Short mmCIF file of C-alpha atoms and ligand atoms in Angstrom, two decimals:
data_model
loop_
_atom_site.label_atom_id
_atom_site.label_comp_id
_atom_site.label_asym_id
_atom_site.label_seq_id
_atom_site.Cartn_x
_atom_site.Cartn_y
_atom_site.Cartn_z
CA UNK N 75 142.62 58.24 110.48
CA UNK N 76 142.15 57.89 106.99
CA UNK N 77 143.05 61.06 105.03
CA UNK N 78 139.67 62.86 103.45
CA UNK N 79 140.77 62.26 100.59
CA UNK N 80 141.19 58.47 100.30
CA UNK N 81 138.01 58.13 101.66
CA UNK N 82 135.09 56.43 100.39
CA UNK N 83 132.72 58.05 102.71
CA UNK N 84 134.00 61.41 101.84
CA UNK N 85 132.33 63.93 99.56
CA UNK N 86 133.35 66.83 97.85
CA UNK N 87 131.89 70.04 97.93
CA UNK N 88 130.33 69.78 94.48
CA UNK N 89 128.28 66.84 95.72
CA UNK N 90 126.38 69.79 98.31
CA UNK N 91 123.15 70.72 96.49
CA UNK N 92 122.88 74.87 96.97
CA UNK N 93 119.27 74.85 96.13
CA UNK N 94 117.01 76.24 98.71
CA UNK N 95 114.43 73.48 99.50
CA UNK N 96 110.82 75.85 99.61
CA UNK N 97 111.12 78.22 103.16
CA UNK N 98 110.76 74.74 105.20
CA UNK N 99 111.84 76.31 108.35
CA UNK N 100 109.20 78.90 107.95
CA UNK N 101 111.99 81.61 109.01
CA UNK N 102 111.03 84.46 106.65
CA UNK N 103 113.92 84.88 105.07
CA UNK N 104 115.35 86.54 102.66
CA UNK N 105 112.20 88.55 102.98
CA UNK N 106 113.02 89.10 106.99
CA UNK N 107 117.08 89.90 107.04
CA UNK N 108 118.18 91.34 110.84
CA UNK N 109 120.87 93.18 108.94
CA UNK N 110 118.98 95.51 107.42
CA UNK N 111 118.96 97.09 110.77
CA UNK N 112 122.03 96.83 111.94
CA UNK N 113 123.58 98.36 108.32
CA UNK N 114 124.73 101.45 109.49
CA UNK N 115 125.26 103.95 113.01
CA UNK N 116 121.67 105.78 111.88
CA UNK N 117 119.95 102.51 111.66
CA UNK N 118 121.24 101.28 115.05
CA UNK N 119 121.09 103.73 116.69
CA UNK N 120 116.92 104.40 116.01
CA UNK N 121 116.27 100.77 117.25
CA UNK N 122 118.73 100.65 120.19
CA UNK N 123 116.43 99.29 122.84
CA UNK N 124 118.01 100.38 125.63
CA UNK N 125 120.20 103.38 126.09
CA UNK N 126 122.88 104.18 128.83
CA UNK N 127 122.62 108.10 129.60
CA UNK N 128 124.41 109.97 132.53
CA UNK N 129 121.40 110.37 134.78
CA UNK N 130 121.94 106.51 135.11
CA UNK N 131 125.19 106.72 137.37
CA UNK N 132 125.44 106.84 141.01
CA UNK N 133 129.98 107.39 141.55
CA UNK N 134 131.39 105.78 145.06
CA UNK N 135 134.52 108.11 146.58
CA UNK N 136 136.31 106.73 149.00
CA UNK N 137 136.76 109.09 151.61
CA UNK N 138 140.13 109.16 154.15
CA UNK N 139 141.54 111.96 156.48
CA UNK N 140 144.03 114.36 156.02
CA UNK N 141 144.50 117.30 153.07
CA UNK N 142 145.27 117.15 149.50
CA UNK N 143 145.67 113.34 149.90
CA UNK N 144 145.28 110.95 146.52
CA UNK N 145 146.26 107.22 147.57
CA UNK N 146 146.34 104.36 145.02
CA UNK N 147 144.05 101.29 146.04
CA UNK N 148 146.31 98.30 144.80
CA UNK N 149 143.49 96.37 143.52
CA UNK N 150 141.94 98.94 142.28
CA UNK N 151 144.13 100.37 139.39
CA UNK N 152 142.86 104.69 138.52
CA UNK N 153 140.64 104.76 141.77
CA UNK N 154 141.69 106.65 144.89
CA UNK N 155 141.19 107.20 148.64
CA UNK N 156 140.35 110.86 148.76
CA UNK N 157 140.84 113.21 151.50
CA UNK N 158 137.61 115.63 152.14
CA UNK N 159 139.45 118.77 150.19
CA UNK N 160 140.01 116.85 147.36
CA UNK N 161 136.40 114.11 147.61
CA UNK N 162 134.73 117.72 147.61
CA UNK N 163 136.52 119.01 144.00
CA UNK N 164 136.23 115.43 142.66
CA UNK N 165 132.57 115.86 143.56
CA UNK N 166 132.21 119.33 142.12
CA UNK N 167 133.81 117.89 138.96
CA UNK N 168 131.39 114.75 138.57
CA UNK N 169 128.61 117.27 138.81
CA UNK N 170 129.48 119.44 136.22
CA UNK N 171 130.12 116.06 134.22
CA UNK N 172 126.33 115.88 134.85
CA UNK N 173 126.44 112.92 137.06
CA UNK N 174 123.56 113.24 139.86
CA UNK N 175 124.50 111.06 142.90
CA UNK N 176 127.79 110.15 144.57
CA UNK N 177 127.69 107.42 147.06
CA UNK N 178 129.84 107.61 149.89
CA UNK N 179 132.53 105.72 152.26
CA UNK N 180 135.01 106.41 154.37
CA UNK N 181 138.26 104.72 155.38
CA UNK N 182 138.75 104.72 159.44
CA UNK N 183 141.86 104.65 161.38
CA UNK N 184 142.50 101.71 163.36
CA UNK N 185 142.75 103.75 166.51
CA UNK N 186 138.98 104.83 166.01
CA UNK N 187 137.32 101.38 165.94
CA UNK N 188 136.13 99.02 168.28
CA UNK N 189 133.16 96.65 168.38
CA UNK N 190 130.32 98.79 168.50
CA UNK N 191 131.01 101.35 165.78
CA UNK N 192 131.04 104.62 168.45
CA UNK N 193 132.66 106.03 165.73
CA UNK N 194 130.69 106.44 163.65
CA UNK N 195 127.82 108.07 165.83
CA UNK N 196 130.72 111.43 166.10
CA UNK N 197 128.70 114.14 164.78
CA UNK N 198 132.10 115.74 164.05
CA UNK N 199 133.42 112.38 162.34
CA UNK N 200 135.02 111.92 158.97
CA UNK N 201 131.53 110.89 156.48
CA UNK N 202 129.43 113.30 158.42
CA UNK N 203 132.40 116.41 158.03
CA UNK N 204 132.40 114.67 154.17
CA UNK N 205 128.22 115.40 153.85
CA UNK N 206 128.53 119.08 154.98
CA UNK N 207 131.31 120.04 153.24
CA UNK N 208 129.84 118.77 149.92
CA UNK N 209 126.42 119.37 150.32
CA UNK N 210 128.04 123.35 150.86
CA UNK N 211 129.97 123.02 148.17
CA UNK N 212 127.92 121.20 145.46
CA UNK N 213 124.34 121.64 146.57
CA UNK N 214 122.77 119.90 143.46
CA UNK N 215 124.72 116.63 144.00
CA UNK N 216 123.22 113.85 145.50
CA UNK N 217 124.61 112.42 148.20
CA UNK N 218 124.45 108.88 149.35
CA UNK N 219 125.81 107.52 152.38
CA UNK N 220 127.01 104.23 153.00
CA UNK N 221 125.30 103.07 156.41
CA UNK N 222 126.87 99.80 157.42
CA UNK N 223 129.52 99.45 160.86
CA UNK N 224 132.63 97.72 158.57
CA UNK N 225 134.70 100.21 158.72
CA UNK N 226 134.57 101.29 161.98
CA UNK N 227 134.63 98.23 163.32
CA UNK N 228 137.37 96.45 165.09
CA UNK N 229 135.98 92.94 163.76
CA UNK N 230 135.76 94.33 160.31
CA UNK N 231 132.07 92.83 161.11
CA UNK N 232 128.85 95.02 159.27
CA UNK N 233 127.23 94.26 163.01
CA UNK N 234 128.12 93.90 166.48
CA UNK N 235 129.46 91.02 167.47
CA UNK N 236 128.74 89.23 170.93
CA UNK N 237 130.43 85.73 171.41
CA UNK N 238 131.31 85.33 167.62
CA UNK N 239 127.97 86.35 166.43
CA UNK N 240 126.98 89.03 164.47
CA UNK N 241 124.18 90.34 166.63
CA UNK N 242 120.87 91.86 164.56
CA UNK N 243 118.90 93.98 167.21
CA UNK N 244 121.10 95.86 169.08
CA UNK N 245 123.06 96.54 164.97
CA UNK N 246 120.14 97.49 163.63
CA UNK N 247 120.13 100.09 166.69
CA UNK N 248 123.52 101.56 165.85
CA UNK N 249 122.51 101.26 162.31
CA UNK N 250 119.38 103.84 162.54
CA UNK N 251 121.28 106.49 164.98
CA UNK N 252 123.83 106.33 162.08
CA UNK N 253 121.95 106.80 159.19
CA UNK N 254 119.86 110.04 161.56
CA UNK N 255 123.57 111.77 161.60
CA UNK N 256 124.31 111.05 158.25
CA UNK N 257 120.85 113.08 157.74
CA UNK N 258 121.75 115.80 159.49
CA UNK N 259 124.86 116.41 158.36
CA UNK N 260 122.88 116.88 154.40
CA UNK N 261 122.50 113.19 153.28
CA UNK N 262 119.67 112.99 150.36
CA UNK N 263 119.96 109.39 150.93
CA UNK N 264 121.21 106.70 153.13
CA UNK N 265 122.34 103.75 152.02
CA UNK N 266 122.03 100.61 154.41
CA UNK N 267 124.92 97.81 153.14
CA UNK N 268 124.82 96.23 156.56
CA UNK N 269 121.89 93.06 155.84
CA UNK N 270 120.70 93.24 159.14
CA UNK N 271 117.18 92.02 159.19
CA UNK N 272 114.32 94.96 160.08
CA UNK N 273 117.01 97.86 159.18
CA UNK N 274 115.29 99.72 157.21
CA UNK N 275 112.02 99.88 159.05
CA UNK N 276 113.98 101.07 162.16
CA UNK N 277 115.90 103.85 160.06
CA UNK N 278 112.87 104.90 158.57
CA UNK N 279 110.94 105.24 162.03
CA UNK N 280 114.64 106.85 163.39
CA UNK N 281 114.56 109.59 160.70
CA UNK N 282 110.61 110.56 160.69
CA UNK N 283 110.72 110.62 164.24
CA UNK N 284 113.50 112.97 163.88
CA UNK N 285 111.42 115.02 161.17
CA UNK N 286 114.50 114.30 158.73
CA UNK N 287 111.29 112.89 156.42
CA UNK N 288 113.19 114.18 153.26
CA UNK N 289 116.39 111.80 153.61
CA UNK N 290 115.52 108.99 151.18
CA UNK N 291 116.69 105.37 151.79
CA UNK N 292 118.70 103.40 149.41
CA UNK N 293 118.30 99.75 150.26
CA UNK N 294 121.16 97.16 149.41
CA UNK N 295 118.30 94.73 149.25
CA UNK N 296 119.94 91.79 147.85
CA UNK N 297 123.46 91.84 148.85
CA UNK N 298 125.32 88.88 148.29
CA UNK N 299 128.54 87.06 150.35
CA UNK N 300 130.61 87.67 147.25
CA UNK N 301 133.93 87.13 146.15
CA UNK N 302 133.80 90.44 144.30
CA UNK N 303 134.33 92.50 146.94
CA UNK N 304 137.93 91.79 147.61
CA UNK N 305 139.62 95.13 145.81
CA UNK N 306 136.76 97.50 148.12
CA UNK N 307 137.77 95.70 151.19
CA UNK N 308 141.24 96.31 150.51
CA UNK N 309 140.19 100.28 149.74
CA UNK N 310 138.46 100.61 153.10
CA UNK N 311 140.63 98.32 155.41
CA UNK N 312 137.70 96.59 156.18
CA UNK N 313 138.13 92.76 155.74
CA UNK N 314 136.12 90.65 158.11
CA UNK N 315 138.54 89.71 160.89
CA UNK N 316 137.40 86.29 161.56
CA UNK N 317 134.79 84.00 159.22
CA UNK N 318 132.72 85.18 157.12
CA UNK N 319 129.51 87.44 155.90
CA UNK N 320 127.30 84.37 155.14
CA UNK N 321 125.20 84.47 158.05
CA UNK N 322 123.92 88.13 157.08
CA UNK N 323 124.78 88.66 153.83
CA UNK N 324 122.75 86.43 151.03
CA UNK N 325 123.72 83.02 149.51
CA UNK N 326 124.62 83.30 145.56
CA UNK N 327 122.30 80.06 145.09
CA UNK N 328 119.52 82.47 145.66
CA UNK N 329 116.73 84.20 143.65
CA UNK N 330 113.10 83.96 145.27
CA UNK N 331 115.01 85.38 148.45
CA UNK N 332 116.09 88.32 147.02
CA UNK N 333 112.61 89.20 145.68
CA UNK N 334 111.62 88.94 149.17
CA UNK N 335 113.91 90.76 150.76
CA UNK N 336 113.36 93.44 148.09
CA UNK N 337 109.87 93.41 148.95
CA UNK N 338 109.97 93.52 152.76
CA UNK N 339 112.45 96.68 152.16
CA UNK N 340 109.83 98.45 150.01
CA UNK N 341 107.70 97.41 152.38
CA UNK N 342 109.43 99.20 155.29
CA UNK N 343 109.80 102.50 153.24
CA UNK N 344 113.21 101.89 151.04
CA UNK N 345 112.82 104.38 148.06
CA UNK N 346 115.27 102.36 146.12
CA UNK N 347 116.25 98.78 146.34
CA UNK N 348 119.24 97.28 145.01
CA UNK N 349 121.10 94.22 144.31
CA UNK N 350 124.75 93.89 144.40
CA UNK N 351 127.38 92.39 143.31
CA UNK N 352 126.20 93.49 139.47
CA UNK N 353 127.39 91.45 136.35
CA UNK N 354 126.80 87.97 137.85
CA UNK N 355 123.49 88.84 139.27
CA UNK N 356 121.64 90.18 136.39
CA UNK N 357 118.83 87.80 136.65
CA UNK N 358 118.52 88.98 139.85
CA UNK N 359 118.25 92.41 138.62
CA UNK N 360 115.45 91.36 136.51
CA UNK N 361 113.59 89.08 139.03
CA UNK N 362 113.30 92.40 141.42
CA UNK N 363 112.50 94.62 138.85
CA UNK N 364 109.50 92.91 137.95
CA UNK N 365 107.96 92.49 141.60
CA UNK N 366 108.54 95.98 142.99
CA UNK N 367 107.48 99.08 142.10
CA UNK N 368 110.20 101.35 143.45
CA UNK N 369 112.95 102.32 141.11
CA UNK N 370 116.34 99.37 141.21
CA UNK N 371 120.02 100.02 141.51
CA UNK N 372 122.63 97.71 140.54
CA UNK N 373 125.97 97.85 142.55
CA UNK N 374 128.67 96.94 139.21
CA UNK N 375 131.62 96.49 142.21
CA UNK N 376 135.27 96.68 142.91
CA UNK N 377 136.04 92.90 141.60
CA UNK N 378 133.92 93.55 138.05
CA UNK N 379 135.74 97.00 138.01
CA UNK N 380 139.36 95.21 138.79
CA UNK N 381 138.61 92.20 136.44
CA UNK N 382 138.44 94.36 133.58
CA UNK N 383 141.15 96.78 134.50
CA UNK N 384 143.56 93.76 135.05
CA UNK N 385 142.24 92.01 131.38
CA UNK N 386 142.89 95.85 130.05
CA UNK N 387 146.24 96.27 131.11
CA UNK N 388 147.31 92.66 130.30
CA UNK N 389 146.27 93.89 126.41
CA UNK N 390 143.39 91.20 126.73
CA UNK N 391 140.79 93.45 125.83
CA UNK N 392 139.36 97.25 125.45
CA UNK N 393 138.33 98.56 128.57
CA UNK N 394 136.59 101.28 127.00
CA UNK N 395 134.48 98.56 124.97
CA UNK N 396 133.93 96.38 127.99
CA UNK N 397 133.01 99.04 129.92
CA UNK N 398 130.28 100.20 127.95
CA UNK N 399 129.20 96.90 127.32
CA UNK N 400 128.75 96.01 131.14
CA UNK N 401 127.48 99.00 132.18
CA UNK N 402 124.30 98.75 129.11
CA UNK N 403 123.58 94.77 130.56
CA UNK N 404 122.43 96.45 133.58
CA UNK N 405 120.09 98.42 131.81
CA UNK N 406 118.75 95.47 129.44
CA UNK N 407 118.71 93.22 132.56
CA UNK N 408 116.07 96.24 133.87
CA UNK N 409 118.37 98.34 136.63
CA UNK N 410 117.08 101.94 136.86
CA UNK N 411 120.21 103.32 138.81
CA UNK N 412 123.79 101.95 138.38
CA UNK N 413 126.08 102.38 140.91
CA UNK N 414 129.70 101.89 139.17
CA UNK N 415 133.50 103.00 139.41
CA UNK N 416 133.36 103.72 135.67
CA UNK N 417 131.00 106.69 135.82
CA UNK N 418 132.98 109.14 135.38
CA UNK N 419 134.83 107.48 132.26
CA UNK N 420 131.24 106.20 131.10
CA UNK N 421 130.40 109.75 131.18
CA UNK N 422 133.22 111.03 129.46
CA UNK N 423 132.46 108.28 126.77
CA UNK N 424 129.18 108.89 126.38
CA UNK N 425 129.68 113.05 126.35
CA UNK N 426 132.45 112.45 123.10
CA UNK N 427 129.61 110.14 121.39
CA UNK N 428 126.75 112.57 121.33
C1 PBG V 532 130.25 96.76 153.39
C2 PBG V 532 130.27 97.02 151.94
C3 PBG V 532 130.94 96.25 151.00
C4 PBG V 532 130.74 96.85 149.77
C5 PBG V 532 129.94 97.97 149.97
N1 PBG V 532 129.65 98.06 151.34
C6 PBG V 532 131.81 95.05 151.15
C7 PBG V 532 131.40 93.99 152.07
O1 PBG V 532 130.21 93.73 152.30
O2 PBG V 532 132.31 93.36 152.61
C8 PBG V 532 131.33 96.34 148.50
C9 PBG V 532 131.45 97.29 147.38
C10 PBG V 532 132.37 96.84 146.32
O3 PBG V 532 132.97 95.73 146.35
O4 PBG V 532 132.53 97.63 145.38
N2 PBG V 532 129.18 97.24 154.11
#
């Protein structure tokens, strides 16, 4: 290479003409300048076009059995496995943070699975002793319920399986039985995570047949065989014993799919849809929000929550920062509800900034 210097082609910088040739990209400037907005908190914050607030936040607890037990999840650095004493305080506590919906899932014993989920059909089991508790304790919470046979089954399947298939029909069976003693118990909401086709038609016709017409149904719409939900399977003890979810749960090529899936579910009574995993999927957020009319959730889950604790404690960046950051994409990318292990921090945040 021949050093700048000795170089005929080179030029110095006084050979750079600074005179402004006549506006010839027609950009308005320096009459338009996009920093006069941004020159201070006041400005910014009057023409912040979208706004994170707590209403926004649905909080998973991960429910397990025993008293005044707080496990660690490995993967998931500052979450816990709860035990119902202590899901029921934590749930008292997110209230009074104003946080209006908890979603939640419980960890089974080995002993107490097997193929078919009976399980999880015990009107004395461990989400449906969960629901009554809390809905005694903290009547204006909202409570979700994950529906979904994962964790109580033997297979670590989301269905039944019969001769290495996951079996739809006889699931989506299970499935609506499930989500009628989740109602009972005090569910506001179910919340099918299962992808069985026709679910949420049956668990609809299931809970107005057993006048439980009140229990809403939260609709993991668009749920995708992700790689993201490695730290939640490790939470629950739930990873898929054999294969894989692909053949129920949606291919990440996909976008027109998950409008129709979204559709049919509104279409079969969901009162929410959503679309999960969250921070890779944020056109698909967008693509759903524009072709249904019932409000959209956005499942933010347990491998966005570990990437940025693991970047955090490696000094790689703020978590507080990301945190906010990820959680205010959902809202740009049109999400109405955001399901998200950082609510209780993203309300804590967003309490010391008003
Ligand atoms: C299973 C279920 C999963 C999640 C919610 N419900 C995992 C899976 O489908 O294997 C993932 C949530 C998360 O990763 O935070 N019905």
């Amino acid at each position: 290479m021949i050093p700048a210097v000795d170089n005929p082609e080179h030029k110095t910088i006084d050979s750079i003409t600074m005179t402004k040739p006549d506006n010839d990209f027609q950009s308005g400037f320096p009459l338009v300048r996009g920093r006069r907005n941004r020159l201070h908190p006041g400005r910014r914050m009057m023409v912040a076009e979208h706004r994170l607030s707590l209403s926004d936040f649905i909080a998973p607890l991960f429910v397990t059995e025993g008293k005044e037990v707080k496990e660690p999840i490995a993967s998931m650095p500052d979450y816990f496995r709860l035990s119902p004493d202590l899901a029921v305080r934590q749930a008292a506590m997110l209230h009074e943070l104003g946080i209006p919906a908890v979603l939640l899932f419980v960890k089974v014993p080995e002993a107490k699975k097997d193929n078919e989920g009976t399980e999880a059909l015990n009107e004395n089991g461990l989400i449906q002793t969960v629901v009554k508790r809390m809905k005694e304790a903290v009547p204006g919470l909202v409570l979700m319920t994950d529906v979904a046979l994962d964790p109580y089954s033997s297979y670590g399947h989301d269905g039944i399986v019969r001769d290495g298939e996951i079996v739809n029909d006889e699931t989506v069976d299970v499935l609506a039985r499930m989500a009628v003693s989740h109602a009972r118990a005090g569910a506001d909401y179910v919340a099918p995570s299962d992808m069985m086709d026709g679910r949420i038609g049956e668990i609809r016709r299931a809970l107005e047949a057993n006048g439980l017409y009140n229990t809403g149904i939260l609709a993991y719409s668009a749920k995708y065989a992700s790689g993201f939900y490695g730290p939640f399977r490790d939470a629950l003890d739930s990873k898929p014993g054999f294969g894989d979810k692909k053949s129920y749960q949606m291919d990440p090529a996909n976008v027109a799919e998950a409008v129709k899936e979204a559709q049919m579910d509104e279409a079969e009574g969901a009162d929410m849809v959503m679309v999960k995993p969250g921070l890779p999927y944020l056109d698909v957020v967008r693509a759903v929000k524009k072709q249904v009319q019932v409000p959209v959730a956005v499942y933010n889950v347990s491998g966005e929550y570990a990437m940025i604790k693991a970047a955090a404690e490696k000094g790689l960046l703020d978590e507080d920062q990301a945190v906010m950051e990820s959680l205010l994409a959902f809202k740009r990318a049109g999400a109405d509800v955001i399901a998200t292990y950082w609510a209780e921090k993203a309300a804590r945040l967003l309490e010391q900034t008003k």
